[in-house]
Coordinates of C-alpha atoms and ligand atoms in Angstrom, one line a residue:
M1 CA 29.5 6.8 -10.2
A2 CA 28.0 5.2 -7.9
E3 CA 25.8 8.1 -6.7
S4 CA 25.1 7.9 -10.8
T5 CA 24.2 4.1 -10.3
L6 CA 22.0 5.6 -7.1
E7 CA 20.0 8.2 -9.7
Q8 CA 19.0 5.4 -12.3
L9 CA 18.3 2.6 -9.8
C10 CA 16.0 5.1 -8.1
T11 CA 14.7 6.9 -11.5
I12 CA 13.7 2.8 -12.7
Y13 CA 12.8 0.7 -10.2
T14 CA 11.2 3.4 -7.2
D15 CA 8.4 6.1 -7.7
L16 CA 11.0 8.2 -5.3
S17 CA 10.9 11.7 -6.6
A18 CA 13.6 14.0 -8.0
D19 CA 14.3 15.8 -4.2
D20 CA 13.9 12.3 -2.4
I21 CA 16.6 10.5 -4.7
Q22 CA 19.0 13.8 -3.7
Q23 CA 18.8 13.6 -0.6
L24 CA 19.4 9.5 -0.9
K25 CA 21.8 10.6 -3.0
S26 CA 24.2 12.2 -0.5
V27 CA 23.4 9.9 2.2
A28 CA 25.1 7.6 0.3
S29 CA 28.4 9.8 -0.5
T30 CA 28.9 9.5 3.5
L31 CA 28.5 6.0 3.4
Q32 CA 32.3 4.7 3.0
M33 CA 33.1 7.0 6.0
Y34 CA 30.8 5.1 8.5
A35 CA 31.6 1.6 7.1
D36 CA 35.1 1.9 7.8
L37 CA 34.8 3.8 11.3
S38 CA 32.2 1.0 12.5
D39 CA 33.9 -1.8 10.4
A40 CA 30.5 -2.7 9.1
Y41 CA 29.2 -3.1 5.8
M42 CA 26.3 -0.3 4.6
F43 CA 23.8 -0.2 2.5
I44 CA 20.4 1.7 1.1
D45 CA 17.3 -0.1 0.3
C46 CA 14.5 1.7 -1.7
K47 CA 10.8 -0.1 -1.9
M48 CA 10.1 -0.9 -5.6
K49 CA 7.7 0.3 -7.5
D50 CA 5.4 -3.0 -7.1
N51 CA 6.2 -2.3 -3.0
E52 CA 6.7 -6.3 -2.5
Q53 CA 10.3 -6.4 -2.5
A54 CA 13.0 -3.4 -2.0
I55 CA 16.3 -3.0 -3.9
V56 CA 19.8 -2.1 -3.0
V57 CA 20.6 1.4 -4.5
A58 CA 23.9 2.1 -2.7
E59 CA 26.8 0.2 -0.3
A60 CA 30.0 0.8 1.3
F61 CA 32.3 -2.2 2.8
P62 CA 34.4 -1.6 5.5
K63 CA 38.7 -1.4 4.1
S64 CA 39.9 -3.5 7.3
I65 CA 38.4 -7.3 7.6
N66 CA 38.1 -9.7 5.1
A67 CA 34.3 -9.1 2.9
V68 CA 31.7 -11.1 4.1
Y69 CA 30.1 -9.5 0.8
E70 CA 32.7 -11.0 -1.8
N71 CA 30.7 -8.7 -4.8
S72 CA 28.6 -6.0 -5.1
V73 CA 25.0 -6.1 -4.4
I74 CA 24.2 -3.1 -5.8
G75 CA 20.9 -3.4 -7.8
K76 CA 20.2 -6.6 -6.1
I77 CA 16.3 -7.8 -4.9
V78 CA 15.5 -7.6 -1.3
F79 CA 12.7 -10.3 -0.3
D80 CA 10.7 -9.6 2.3
S81 CA 10.9 -13.0 4.4
F82 CA 15.0 -12.6 4.6
E83 CA 15.3 -9.5 5.2
P84 CA 12.7 -8.6 8.1
G85 CA 14.3 -6.3 9.5
V86 CA 14.0 -3.8 6.4
F87 CA 10.6 -4.6 5.8
Y88 CA 10.2 -3.7 9.1
S89 CA 11.6 0.2 9.2
Y90 CA 9.9 0.7 6.1
R91 CA 6.4 -0.1 7.2
K92 CA 6.7 1.3 11.1
G93 CA 9.1 4.4 10.1
K94 CA 11.3 2.7 13.2
K95 CA 14.7 1.7 14.0
S96 CA 15.1 -2.4 13.8
L97 CA 18.0 -4.3 15.3
I98 CA 18.3 -8.0 14.8
R99 CA 21.2 -9.9 16.5
Q100 CA 21.7 -12.8 14.4
A101 CA 20.4 -12.1 10.5
V102 CA 21.7 -14.1 7.5
T103 CA 21.6 -12.6 4.8
Q104 CA 19.9 -13.7 1.1
E105 CA 23.9 -14.2 0.4
G106 CA 23.6 -16.9 3.3
R107 CA 26.0 -15.1 5.9
S108 CA 25.7 -14.3 9.8
V109 CA 24.9 -10.7 10.4
E110 CA 24.4 -8.2 13.4
Q111 CA 21.9 -5.9 11.3
S112 CA 20.7 -2.4 12.3
V113 CA 18.0 -0.4 10.1
V114 CA 16.5 2.8 10.1
P115 CA 14.7 4.5 8.0
I116 CA 15.3 7.4 5.8
K117 CA 12.5 10.0 5.8
N118 CA 12.1 13.1 3.8
N119 CA 10.8 16.6 4.6
M120 CA 7.3 15.1 5.1
H121 CA 8.0 12.3 7.1
Q122 CA 7.6 9.6 4.6
V123 CA 10.2 6.7 4.4
I124 CA 12.3 7.1 1.1
A125 CA 14.8 4.2 2.1
V126 CA 16.0 2.5 4.7
L127 CA 20.1 2.9 5.6
I128 CA 21.2 -0.5 7.1
Q129 CA 24.6 -1.4 8.9
E130 CA 26.3 -5.0 9.1
K131 CA 28.6 -6.2 11.1
E132 CA 29.4 -10.0 10.8
V133 CA 28.4 -12.5 13.9
Y134 CA 29.9 -15.3 12.5
H135 CA 32.4 -15.6 15.6
A136 CA 30.0 -15.4 18.4
M137 CA 28.0 -18.1 17.1
P138 CA 28.1 -21.1 19.2
Y139 CA 30.2 -23.6 17.8
T140 CA 33.5 -21.5 17.4
N141 CA 35.9 -24.4 17.8
N142 CA 36.3 -26.1 15.1
L143 CA 34.0 -23.9 12.9
E144 CA 36.8 -22.9 10.4
D145 CA 36.6 -27.1 9.4
L146 CA 33.2 -27.8 9.0
P147 CA 32.1 -27.6 5.7
F148 CA 30.2 -24.0 5.1
G149 CA 26.4 -24.4 5.7
Q150 CA 26.3 -27.7 8.4
E151 CA 27.1 -26.3 11.1
S152 CA 24.6 -23.4 10.4
I153 CA 21.4 -26.0 9.2
G154 CA 22.4 -27.9 12.0
Y155 CA 21.9 -25.2 14.2
V156 CA 18.4 -24.4 13.0
L157 CA 17.3 -27.6 12.3
G158 CA 18.7 -29.2 15.2
D159 CA 20.8 -32.7 16.2
K160 CA 19.4 -35.7 14.3
N161 CA 20.0 -37.8 17.4
S162 CA 18.3 -35.9 19.9
E163 CA 15.6 -37.3 21.4
M164 CA 13.4 -34.0 21.2
P165 CA 11.5 -32.9 18.5
I166 CA 13.8 -30.7 16.9
V167 CA 13.2 -27.0 15.7
S168 CA 12.0 -27.8 11.8
D169 CA 9.8 -30.5 13.1
L170 CA 7.6 -28.3 14.8
L171 CA 7.5 -25.8 11.4
M172 CA 4.9 -26.0 9.4
E173 CA 6.8 -25.1 6.5
I174 CA 8.0 -27.6 4.4
F175 CA 12.4 -28.1 4.9
L176 CA 13.7 -30.1 2.4
L177 CA 17.8 -30.3 2.4
T178 CA 19.7 -31.9 -0.4
D179 CA 23.6 -32.5 -1.1
H180 CA 25.4 -31.4 -4.1
E181 CA 23.7 -34.0 -6.0
N182 CA 20.2 -32.7 -5.2
K183 CA 19.9 -36.3 -3.3
L184 CA 17.6 -35.6 -0.4
T185 CA 19.1 -35.9 2.9
Y186 CA 16.6 -34.4 5.4
A187 CA 13.4 -33.7 5.1
N188 CA 11.1 -32.5 8.0
P189 CA 7.7 -34.2 8.6
V190 CA 5.4 -31.7 6.6
G191 CA 8.0 -32.2 4.1
V192 CA 8.3 -36.1 4.2
K193 CA 4.6 -35.6 3.8
F194 CA 4.9 -33.6 1.3
I195 CA 6.9 -35.2 -1.1
T196 CA 4.9 -38.6 -0.6
E197 CA 1.7 -37.1 -1.7
M198 CA 3.5 -35.2 -4.5
S199 CA 5.6 -38.0 -6.1
H200 CA 3.5 -41.3 -4.9
T201 CA 6.5 -42.7 -3.6
E202 CA 7.7 -43.9 0.1
E203 CA 11.3 -44.6 -1.1
I204 CA 12.7 -40.3 -0.9
Q205 CA 15.9 -40.8 1.4
N206 CA 18.6 -40.2 -0.8
V207 CA 16.8 -40.2 -3.9
N208 CA 17.5 -36.9 -6.6
L209 CA 15.1 -34.7 -5.8
V210 CA 14.3 -32.9 -8.6
E211 CA 13.9 -36.8 -10.4
L212 CA 11.4 -37.2 -7.5
L213 CA 9.7 -33.6 -8.1
P214 CA 10.0 -32.5 -11.6
F215 CA 8.0 -29.2 -10.9
L216 CA 11.1 -28.0 -8.9
K217 CA 13.7 -28.2 -11.6
P218 CA 13.2 -24.7 -12.6
V219 CA 14.2 -23.5 -9.2
Y220 CA 17.2 -25.7 -9.0
D221 CA 18.5 -24.5 -12.5
Q222 CA 18.3 -20.9 -11.2
Q223 CA 21.6 -19.5 -11.1
D224 CA 21.2 -17.7 -8.2
D225 CA 22.2 -18.9 -4.4
V226 CA 18.5 -17.1 -3.4
F227 CA 15.9 -17.4 -5.3
V228 CA 12.4 -16.9 -4.3
S229 CA 9.1 -18.1 -6.6
E230 CA 5.8 -19.3 -6.6
L231 CA 4.4 -22.3 -8.1
T232 CA 0.8 -23.2 -9.4
L233 CA 0.3 -27.2 -9.8
D234 CA -2.8 -29.3 -9.5
R235 CA -4.6 -26.5 -7.6
K236 CA -1.7 -25.8 -5.0
N237 CA -0.2 -22.8 -4.5
L238 CA 3.2 -23.3 -3.7
V239 CA 6.0 -20.1 -2.7
V240 CA 9.3 -22.3 -2.8
K241 CA 12.4 -20.5 -1.6
K242 CA 15.8 -21.5 -2.4
I243 CA 19.5 -21.2 -0.7
R244 CA 22.3 -22.5 -1.5
L245 CA 25.2 -24.1 0.8
R246 CA 28.6 -23.2 -0.1
K247 CA 31.7 -22.9 1.1
K248 CA 34.0 -20.6 -1.4
D249 CA 32.9 -21.1 -4.8
E250 CA 32.5 -25.5 -4.0
M251 CA 27.9 -26.0 -3.8
R252 CA 27.5 -28.3 -0.7
G253 CA 23.5 -28.7 -0.9
T254 CA 20.6 -26.9 -1.1
L255 CA 18.0 -25.8 1.5
L256 CA 14.6 -25.5 0.4
V257 CA 12.0 -23.9 2.5
I258 CA 8.5 -24.4 0.8
Q259 CA 5.1 -22.4 1.8
D260 CA 1.9 -24.3 0.9
L261 CA -0.2 -21.0 0.3
T262 CA -3.3 -22.7 -0.9
E263 CA -5.4 -21.9 1.4
L264 CA -4.5 -18.7 1.9
R265 CA -5.1 -17.9 -1.9
T266 CA -8.7 -20.0 -1.3
K267 CA -9.4 -17.2 0.8
E268 CA -8.0 -13.8 -0.9
K269 CA -10.7 -15.9 -3.6
E270 CA -13.6 -15.5 -1.4
L271 CA -12.4 -12.3 -0.2
M272 CA -12.5 -10.8 -3.9
M273 CA -15.7 -12.5 -4.6
K274 CA -17.3 -11.0 -1.1
S275 CA -15.9 -7.4 -2.9
V276 CA -17.7 -8.3 -6.2
V277 CA -20.9 -8.9 -3.8
I278 CA -20.6 -5.4 -2.7
Q279 CA -19.8 -4.0 -6.1
E280 CA -23.1 -5.5 -7.3
I281 CA -24.6 -3.9 -4.2
H282 CA -23.6 -0.3 -5.1
H283 CA -24.6 -0.9 -8.6
R284 CA -28.1 -1.7 -7.7
V285 CA -27.8 1.2 -5.1
K286 CA -27.0 3.2 -8.6
N287 CA -29.9 2.1 -10.4
N288 CA -32.5 2.4 -8.0
L289 CA -31.3 6.2 -7.1
Q290 CA -31.9 6.7 -11.4
T291 CA -35.0 4.9 -11.0
V292 CA -36.1 7.4 -8.1
A293 CA -34.8 10.3 -10.5
S294 CA -36.8 8.9 -13.3
L295 CA -40.0 8.7 -11.4
L296 CA -40.0 12.6 -9.9
R297 CA -39.0 13.6 -13.6
L298 CA -42.0 11.5 -15.0
Q299 CA -43.9 13.6 -12.1
M300 CA -43.0 16.8 -13.3
R301 CA -43.7 15.9 -16.6
K302 CA -47.5 15.2 -15.9
G303 CA -47.6 19.1 -15.4
I304 CA -47.0 20.7 -11.8
S305 CA -47.7 24.1 -10.9
E306 CA -44.3 26.3 -10.4
E307 CA -43.9 26.2 -7.1
S308 CA -43.4 22.7 -6.6
K309 CA -41.3 22.3 -9.8
S310 CA -38.4 23.9 -8.3
Y311 CA -39.0 21.3 -5.1
F312 CA -39.0 18.6 -7.4
E313 CA -35.5 20.1 -9.1
D314 CA -34.1 20.4 -5.6
T315 CA -35.2 16.7 -4.9
L316 CA -33.9 16.0 -7.9
N317 CA -30.6 17.7 -7.3
R318 CA -29.9 15.6 -4.0
V319 CA -30.9 12.4 -5.7
F320 CA -28.0 13.3 -8.2
S321 CA -25.7 13.6 -5.6
I322 CA -25.8 10.6 -4.1
S323 CA -25.6 8.6 -7.1
S324 CA -22.6 10.8 -7.9
V325 CA -20.7 8.7 -5.2
Y326 CA -21.8 5.6 -6.5
E327 CA -21.0 6.2 -9.9
L328 CA -17.0 7.0 -8.6
I329 CA -17.0 3.7 -6.9
L330 CA -17.6 1.7 -9.6
A331 CA -15.8 3.7 -11.7
N332 CA -13.0 3.3 -9.3
E333 CA -10.3 0.7 -10.9
D334 CA -9.6 -0.9 -7.8
A335 CA -12.7 -3.0 -7.1
E336 CA -11.9 -3.6 -3.2
D337 CA -11.9 -0.3 -2.2
D338 CA -15.3 2.1 -1.7
D339 CA -13.4 5.1 -0.9
V340 CA -14.5 8.2 -2.8
D341 CA -12.0 11.1 -4.1
I342 CA -13.5 13.9 -2.5
I343 CA -12.3 16.7 -5.6
E344 CA -13.6 14.3 -8.5
L345 CA -17.0 14.0 -6.1
T346 CA -17.1 17.4 -5.9
K347 CA -16.3 18.3 -9.9
K348 CA -19.5 15.7 -10.5
V349 CA -21.9 17.1 -8.7
C350 CA -21.5 20.5 -9.6
S351 CA -20.8 19.7 -13.2
T352 CA -24.7 17.5 -12.9
M353 CA -26.1 20.7 -11.4
T354 CA -24.5 23.5 -14.1
I355 CA -26.1 21.2 -16.6
N356 CA -29.3 21.2 -15.0
G357 CA -29.6 24.8 -13.7
P358 CA -30.9 27.3 -15.6
N359 CA -27.9 30.2 -14.7
K360 CA -25.1 29.8 -17.6
K361 CA -23.3 32.9 -16.7
V362 CA -22.1 31.7 -13.2
G363 CA -18.2 30.9 -13.0
L364 CA -17.0 27.9 -10.8
I365 CA -14.2 27.0 -9.5
I366 CA -12.8 23.8 -7.4
R367 CA -9.6 24.0 -5.6
S368 CA -8.0 21.4 -3.6
N369 CA -4.2 22.8 -3.2
G370 CA -3.2 19.6 -5.2
N371 CA -3.8 17.0 -2.2
R372 CA -5.6 14.0 -2.7
I373 CA -8.8 14.1 -0.4
L374 CA -10.2 10.9 0.0
T375 CA -13.5 9.0 2.5
S376 CA -15.4 6.1 3.3
S377 CA -18.7 6.1 0.6
R378 CA -20.9 7.1 3.5
K379 CA -18.7 10.4 4.3
A380 CA -18.8 11.0 0.7
V381 CA -22.5 11.4 0.3
S382 CA -23.1 14.0 2.9
I383 CA -20.7 15.6 1.3
A384 CA -22.1 15.5 -1.8
L385 CA -25.2 16.9 -0.3
I386 CA -23.4 19.8 1.3
V387 CA -21.8 20.8 -2.0
N388 CA -25.0 20.2 -3.8
E389 CA -26.7 22.8 -1.0
L390 CA -24.6 25.4 -0.7
V391 CA -23.9 25.3 -4.3
Q392 CA -27.1 25.3 -5.4
N393 CA -28.3 28.3 -2.9
S394 CA -25.3 30.4 -4.5
L395 CA -26.7 29.9 -8.4
K396 CA -30.0 30.2 -6.8
H397 CA -29.9 33.5 -4.7
A398 CA -26.3 34.9 -5.2
F399 CA -26.8 36.2 -8.6
P400 CA -31.1 37.5 -9.3
G401 CA -31.6 38.3 -12.8
D402 CA -28.4 37.9 -15.5
T403 CA -25.8 39.2 -12.9
R404 CA -22.3 37.2 -13.5
G405 CA -20.6 36.0 -10.6
E406 CA -18.2 33.0 -9.7
I407 CA -18.6 30.6 -7.2
I408 CA -15.3 29.1 -5.6
V409 CA -15.4 26.0 -3.6
N410 CA -11.9 25.3 -2.1
F411 CA -10.9 22.7 0.5
Y412 CA -8.2 23.1 2.9
S413 CA -6.3 20.5 4.5
K414 CA -5.2 21.1 7.5
A415 CA -2.9 18.6 9.9
D416 CA -5.4 16.7 11.8
S417 CA -8.8 18.4 9.6
L418 CA -10.2 19.2 6.6
E419 CA -12.2 22.6 5.5
L420 CA -14.6 23.6 2.7
H421 CA -15.2 27.3 1.9
I422 CA -18.0 27.7 -0.7
S423 CA -18.2 31.3 -1.2
D424 CA -19.7 33.6 -4.1
N425 CA -19.4 37.2 -5.0
G426 CA -23.2 37.7 -5.2
V427 CA -25.6 39.8 -3.2
G428 CA -25.0 38.2 0.0
I429 CA -27.0 36.3 2.4
K430 CA -29.5 38.6 4.0
Q431 CA -32.0 36.4 5.9
T432 CA -30.5 34.3 8.2
K433 CA -34.1 32.4 8.4
S434 CA -33.0 28.5 6.8
S435 CA -35.4 26.7 5.2
L436 CA -34.8 22.6 4.0
G437 CA -31.1 23.3 2.3
L438 CA -29.7 24.9 5.3
E439 CA -31.1 22.3 7.8
I440 CA -29.9 19.5 5.7
V441 CA -26.4 21.0 5.7
R442 CA -26.4 21.9 9.4
N443 CA -27.7 18.5 10.2
L444 CA -24.9 16.6 7.9
V445 CA -21.8 18.8 9.6
V446 CA -22.8 17.9 13.0
N447 CA -23.9 14.7 13.1
D448 CA -22.4 12.6 10.2
L449 CA -18.8 14.4 9.7
N450 CA -18.9 15.7 13.5
G451 CA -18.2 18.9 12.1
E452 CA -19.0 22.7 12.6
F453 CA -20.6 24.7 9.8
S454 CA -20.3 28.7 9.8
Y455 CA -20.5 31.8 8.1
M456 CA -17.6 33.9 7.6
P457 CA -18.2 38.1 7.3
E458 CA -17.3 38.9 4.4
D459 CA -17.8 42.7 2.6
I460 CA -18.7 40.7 -0.9
G461 CA -21.1 38.1 -1.2
T462 CA -21.6 34.7 1.1
H463 CA -18.4 32.6 2.6
A464 CA -19.9 29.4 3.9
A465 CA -17.2 27.6 5.6
I466 CA -17.3 23.8 7.2
M467 CA -14.6 22.6 8.9
F468 CA -14.3 18.5 10.1
P469 CA -11.9 16.2 11.4
V470 CA -9.7 13.7 9.6
S471 CA -10.4 10.1 10.2
P472 CA -9.6 6.5 9.5
E473 CA -12.9 7.8 7.0
V474 CA -11.3 10.8 5.8
I475 CA -7.6 10.8 4.6
I476 CA -5.8 13.5 2.6
Y477 CA -2.8 12.5 0.7
Y478 CA -0.4 15.7 1.4
E479 CA 1.0 15.6 -2.8
K480 CA 2.6 19.0 -2.3
E481 CA 3.9 20.4 0.5
N482 CA 1.7 23.0 1.6
I483 CA -0.2 21.7 4.6
D484 CA -2.2 25.4 5.2
S485 CA -2.1 27.5 8.6
Ligands
LIG501 N1 -25.1 31.8 -1.5 C1 -26.4 32.9 -0.9 N2 -26.8 34.1 -1.6 C2 -27.1 35.0 -1.2 N3 -28.5 34.1 0.0 C3 -28.5 33.1 0.3 C4 -27.4 32.0 -0.4 N4 -27.2 31.4 0.7 C5 -28.1 30.7 1.1 N5 -29.1 32.3 1.1 C6 -30.6 32.8 1.4 O1 -30.8 31.9 2.6 C7 -32.8 31.2 2.6 C8 -31.9 29.9 3.8 O2 -31.6 29.4 2.5 P1 -31.8 27.6 2.0 O3 -31.0 26.6 2.0 O4 -32.0 26.9 3.5 O5 -33.5 27.7 1.6 P2 -33.7 27.7 0.2 O6 -32.4 27.5 -0.6 O7 -34.2 29.1 0.4 O8 -34.5 26.3 0.0 P3 -34.1 24.9 -0.2 O9 -35.2 24.5 0.9 O10 -34.5 24.4 -1.4 O11 -32.5 24.7 0.1 C9 -32.1 31.6 1.1 O12 -33.6 31.5 0.8 C10 -31.5 32.6 0.6 O13 -32.5 33.5 1.1
LIG502 MG1 -31.0 26.1 -0.9

């Protein structure tokens, strides 16, 4: 039953594969045993599709102690700001231990989180163990007598009578505490400033906060005890976190933590503008390259010798290869990114070539073992030129006359390097004296890709191999588990 819920939740809300889900099901089947063994609450949380939040997909409560969690939390959304340990383990792939975490349900727990990885070392979920530390807090003596919330809020906010500035006075976030009738009982200095600015009134103590700031009504009206929402008003961007303070079923008050993100959002917009400018530059580069290509074509039409014509064609192909990189960047929906998919690029470079070239009897196969390879636009320009030169060579020299044949472009992804093999089943390379084409290839491989270029001995045809290291500018996404050896 629980395992089918896990499967359903994972299928609907996450990007996990069937194998990953199967692995989680087997971990989930042992949860109850570990919960009983360690008298702790166990959970499995998975990142949601949008990657902003996580979702609880499995749980086990220890049978022996009073419940910290009264109700099942399966299917509940977990927010980064409330459960930082969960997101730390996700991001870093490491264990995290938080001695006094306050859960989204407002309980104090010691929380240990370990990542669950699949056989490709990707973090697919996190396993959480929570132990109640309620009794370990400093005010154990008459804790039972205090209304729930007050003592922990006192702990967070400090003592009102103290001469020292209390913790919340020093925070940038707005802290507001209201009682069960939503009347304001505490606001830290930035909170006071915020309320007076937004409500244009100085009289704020003990006033109903929802009447004072009506835009908070939806937050208060929300049924959930813990709720996060983003509000936009008067050009202000606010993230409002609401935590209801209860003792059993009785509502004691509400704590609001408000972050003003206006400045951050303005900066984000500026960055977006910058990326628009970069896109515009890409456009201009592409247009300028097209102008260069048109000028070369015009010159060719003016009547030039057969020999010069082939030089012009070579140059045109080189210009097309470079402009393919910019066409791909501009076609990329994600405007901020100027990474280029190398397989797409290779297909594009080769397709313009076969359209332009005279040789139509040659088959072309491009393989990548299913992996996705992205590189910076700078490296992509080099790779486009290299592919162009080597495939052109096969087209031009390997199949004289009407000979049929095949050219294979193969990308092999290894753990820390990438190999590009271009082979044909043509007449084979006879003279090793290189002209401009191979000079370009050698230069780009060594100087730009920090790699090596060689011809492999073959009985039939020619086999050129290039190997270069993976770096922050060359990233491989192993979409299938096939790291070739
Ligand atoms: N796949 C191949 N099959 C047969 N011969 C080849 C192949 N690749 C290269 N060659 C030989 O190697 C020589 C050098 O290649 P290179 O690319 O440097 O010059 P090119 O193709 O003649 O001229 P360009 O400067 O326009 O590229 C070619 O002239 C050709 O004789
Ligand atoms: Mg050549």
